[in-house]
Amino acid sequence: MRFETARLVIRTFEPSDEEPWLAMVTDPDFRRYLPPGPIPTAETFQDAIQGRHAMERERGFAMWAVDAKETGAFVGQCGVRPVEPTGSEIDLAYHFNKASWNKGYGTEAVTAVLAHVFGSIGLSSVMAVVMPENIGSCRVAEKAGMRFVGIASYYGVTGLKKYVADRDWWKAPT
Ligand SMILES: CC(C)(COP(=O)(O)OP(=O)(O)OC[C@H]1O[C@@H](n2cnc3c(N)ncnc32)[C@H](O)[C@@H]1OP(=O)(O)O)[C@@H](O)C(=O)NCCC(=O)NCCS
């Protein structure tokens, strides 16, 4: 899987993504507004990539790697996964390394992933949940055309802002 935006390449994860992925996800600033958990290791990466490849084979979607075209370097990840393995609710996630923040990459990637999953993949609805203090992430959801629908609990975390995009009404921002 591979698709492009003006400045980004969004693609299936590869084993060579391990080093930049680990650098991103072990950064305390990156982890500030994410659910607490063990610090990821090389094994975490191997498990994640296997799970993502399997999900892409079985369902056509996954969390994907994002590269900046300008440098060719890995800058983050963006994609969708089910909230529960057998449930129908699909969660959109987006994570970028600190050096890439506030360049519009988050909004650009989320917009492209929504267009892809509503188009080629045929999903009907996608949601995202954000800690209210994570202003940058709330802005990304809003700028990418998602709608705030209320406060909710997911993944053992309460008080999350929930955003939704439905294929019926979602439009890419102009
Ligand atoms: C949240 C995150 C994905 C944003 O990505 P990004 O590429 O910086 O997003 P964009 O550049 O498209 O947009 C960020 C917006 O938030 C705004 N913003 C960022 N931090 C802000 C803050 N502390 N206060 C107010 N606005 C803020 C930016 O100004 C920008 O809005 P604008 O275009 O209206 O000026 C990125 O910071 C990240 O990966 N964080 C760590 C992982 C994470 O928290 N992911 C989301 C989990 S729900």
Short mmCIF file of N, CA and C and ligand atoms in Angstrom, two decimals, residues 24 29-31 33-34 94-97 100-108 129-131 133-140 143, ligand 1:
data_model
loop_
_atom_site.label_atom_id
_atom_site.label_comp_id
_atom_site.label_asym_id
_atom_site.label_seq_id
_atom_site.Cartn_x
_atom_site.Cartn_y
_atom_site.Cartn_z
N MET A 24 10.85 7.99 17.77
CA MET A 24 9.62 8.79 17.91
C MET A 24 8.84 8.37 19.16
N ASP A 29 8.18 13.83 25.24
CA ASP A 29 7.27 14.88 24.73
C ASP A 29 6.21 14.27 23.82
N PHE A 30 6.62 13.30 23.02
CA PHE A 30 5.68 12.61 22.13
C PHE A 30 4.62 11.87 22.94
N ARG A 31 5.05 11.28 24.06
CA ARG A 31 4.16 10.41 24.84
C ARG A 31 3.24 11.19 25.79
N TYR A 33 0.60 13.06 25.78
CA TYR A 33 -0.87 12.99 25.74
C TYR A 33 -1.37 11.64 25.24
N LEU A 34 -0.53 10.61 25.37
CA LEU A 34 -0.94 9.26 24.96
C LEU A 34 -1.19 8.43 26.22
N TYR A 94 -2.88 9.24 14.65
CA TYR A 94 -1.85 10.00 13.94
C TYR A 94 -0.78 10.44 14.92
N HIS A 95 0.44 10.14 14.58
CA HIS A 95 1.58 10.37 15.48
C HIS A 95 2.78 10.78 14.63
N PHE A 96 3.41 11.89 14.99
CA PHE A 96 4.56 12.39 14.22
C PHE A 96 5.73 12.67 15.16
N ASN A 97 6.96 12.56 14.63
CA ASN A 97 8.11 12.85 15.49
C ASN A 97 8.19 14.37 15.72
N SER A 100 8.87 17.17 13.31
CA SER A 100 7.92 17.37 12.21
C SER A 100 6.64 18.06 12.63
N TRP A 101 6.53 18.46 13.89
CA TRP A 101 5.28 19.08 14.35
C TRP A 101 5.10 20.48 13.77
N ASN A 102 3.84 20.86 13.69
CA ASN A 102 3.45 22.23 13.28
C ASN A 102 3.91 22.62 11.88
N LYS A 103 3.98 21.61 11.00
CA LYS A 103 4.25 21.88 9.58
C LYS A 103 3.02 21.55 8.73
N GLY A 104 1.94 21.16 9.41
CA GLY A 104 0.74 20.78 8.67
C GLY A 104 0.74 19.32 8.22
N TYR A 105 1.78 18.55 8.60
CA TYR A 105 1.83 17.14 8.17
C TYR A 105 0.68 16.33 8.76
N GLY A 106 0.34 16.59 10.04
CA GLY A 106 -0.73 15.83 10.67
C GLY A 106 -2.03 15.98 9.90
N THR A 107 -2.38 17.22 9.61
CA THR A 107 -3.63 17.49 8.89
C THR A 107 -3.59 16.89 7.49
N GLU A 108 -2.43 17.02 6.84
CA GLU A 108 -2.30 16.50 5.47
C GLU A 108 -2.45 14.97 5.44
N VAL A 129 -10.12 9.79 19.18
CA VAL A 129 -10.26 10.29 20.55
C VAL A 129 -8.95 10.95 20.98
N VAL A 130 -9.12 12.08 21.69
CA VAL A 130 -7.99 12.96 21.99
C VAL A 130 -8.11 13.46 23.43
N MET A 131 -6.98 13.47 24.16
CA MET A 131 -7.00 14.13 25.47
C MET A 131 -7.23 15.63 25.25
N GLU A 133 -6.29 18.23 26.59
CA GLU A 133 -5.08 19.07 26.71
C GLU A 133 -4.24 19.03 25.43
N ASN A 134 -4.48 18.05 24.58
CA ASN A 134 -3.69 17.88 23.35
C ASN A 134 -4.26 18.77 22.25
N ILE A 135 -4.02 20.08 22.42
CA ILE A 135 -4.64 21.07 21.55
C ILE A 135 -4.26 20.83 20.07
N GLY A 136 -2.99 20.50 19.85
CA GLY A 136 -2.53 20.27 18.47
C GLY A 136 -3.31 19.14 17.81
N SER A 137 -3.57 18.07 18.56
CA SER A 137 -4.30 16.94 18.00
C SER A 137 -5.77 17.30 17.74
N CYS A 138 -6.38 18.06 18.67
CA CYS A 138 -7.77 18.52 18.44
C CYS A 138 -7.82 19.35 17.17
N ARG A 139 -6.82 20.21 16.98
CA ARG A 139 -6.78 21.06 15.78
C ARG A 139 -6.68 20.20 14.52
N VAL A 140 -5.86 19.16 14.58
CA VAL A 140 -5.71 18.28 13.40
C VAL A 140 -7.07 17.66 13.04
N LYS A 143 -9.27 20.45 11.64
CA LYS A 143 -8.83 20.95 10.33
C LYS A 143 -9.03 19.90 9.24
C1 LIG B 1 -0.75 16.06 17.59
C2 LIG B 1 0.13 15.99 16.35
C3 LIG B 1 -0.24 14.75 15.55
C4 LIG B 1 -0.09 17.23 15.50
O1 LIG B 1 0.59 17.05 14.28
P1 LIG B 1 1.11 18.30 13.42
O2 LIG B 1 1.72 17.77 12.18
O3 LIG B 1 1.92 19.18 14.28
O4 LIG B 1 -0.28 19.01 13.08
P2 LIG B 1 -0.56 20.23 12.10
O5 LIG B 1 0.73 20.97 11.85
O6 LIG B 1 -1.31 19.74 10.93
O7 LIG B 1 -1.56 21.13 12.96
C5 LIG B 1 -1.28 21.43 14.32
C6 LIG B 1 -2.18 22.57 14.76
O8 LIG B 1 -2.23 22.62 16.18
C7 LIG B 1 -1.79 23.89 16.63
N1 LIG B 1 -1.11 23.66 17.90
C8 LIG B 1 -0.14 22.76 18.18
N2 LIG B 1 0.18 22.83 19.49
C9 LIG B 1 -0.63 23.78 20.03
C10 LIG B 1 -0.79 24.30 21.34
N3 LIG B 1 -0.05 23.84 22.37
N4 LIG B 1 -1.71 25.25 21.54
C11 LIG B 1 -2.47 25.71 20.53
N5 LIG B 1 -2.37 25.24 19.25
C12 LIG B 1 -1.45 24.30 19.03
C13 LIG B 1 -0.90 24.38 15.52
O9 LIG B 1 -0.76 25.78 15.57
C14 LIG B 1 -1.70 23.92 14.31
O10 LIG B 1 -2.87 24.67 14.12
P3 LIG B 1 -3.00 25.84 13.01
O11 LIG B 1 -2.67 25.20 11.71
O12 LIG B 1 -4.40 26.29 13.13
O13 LIG B 1 -1.97 26.86 13.40
C15 LIG B 1 1.63 15.94 16.77
O14 LIG B 1 1.90 16.99 17.66
C16 LIG B 1 2.03 14.62 17.44
O15 LIG B 1 2.35 13.66 16.76
N6 LIG B 1 2.02 14.58 18.78
C17 LIG B 1 2.43 13.37 19.52
C18 LIG B 1 1.47 12.19 19.30
C19 LIG B 1 0.02 12.58 19.58
O16 LIG B 1 -0.30 13.18 20.58
N7 LIG B 1 -0.86 12.18 18.63
C20 LIG B 1 -2.29 12.44 18.74
C21 LIG B 1 -2.92 11.49 19.69
S1 LIG B 1 -4.68 11.79 19.87
#
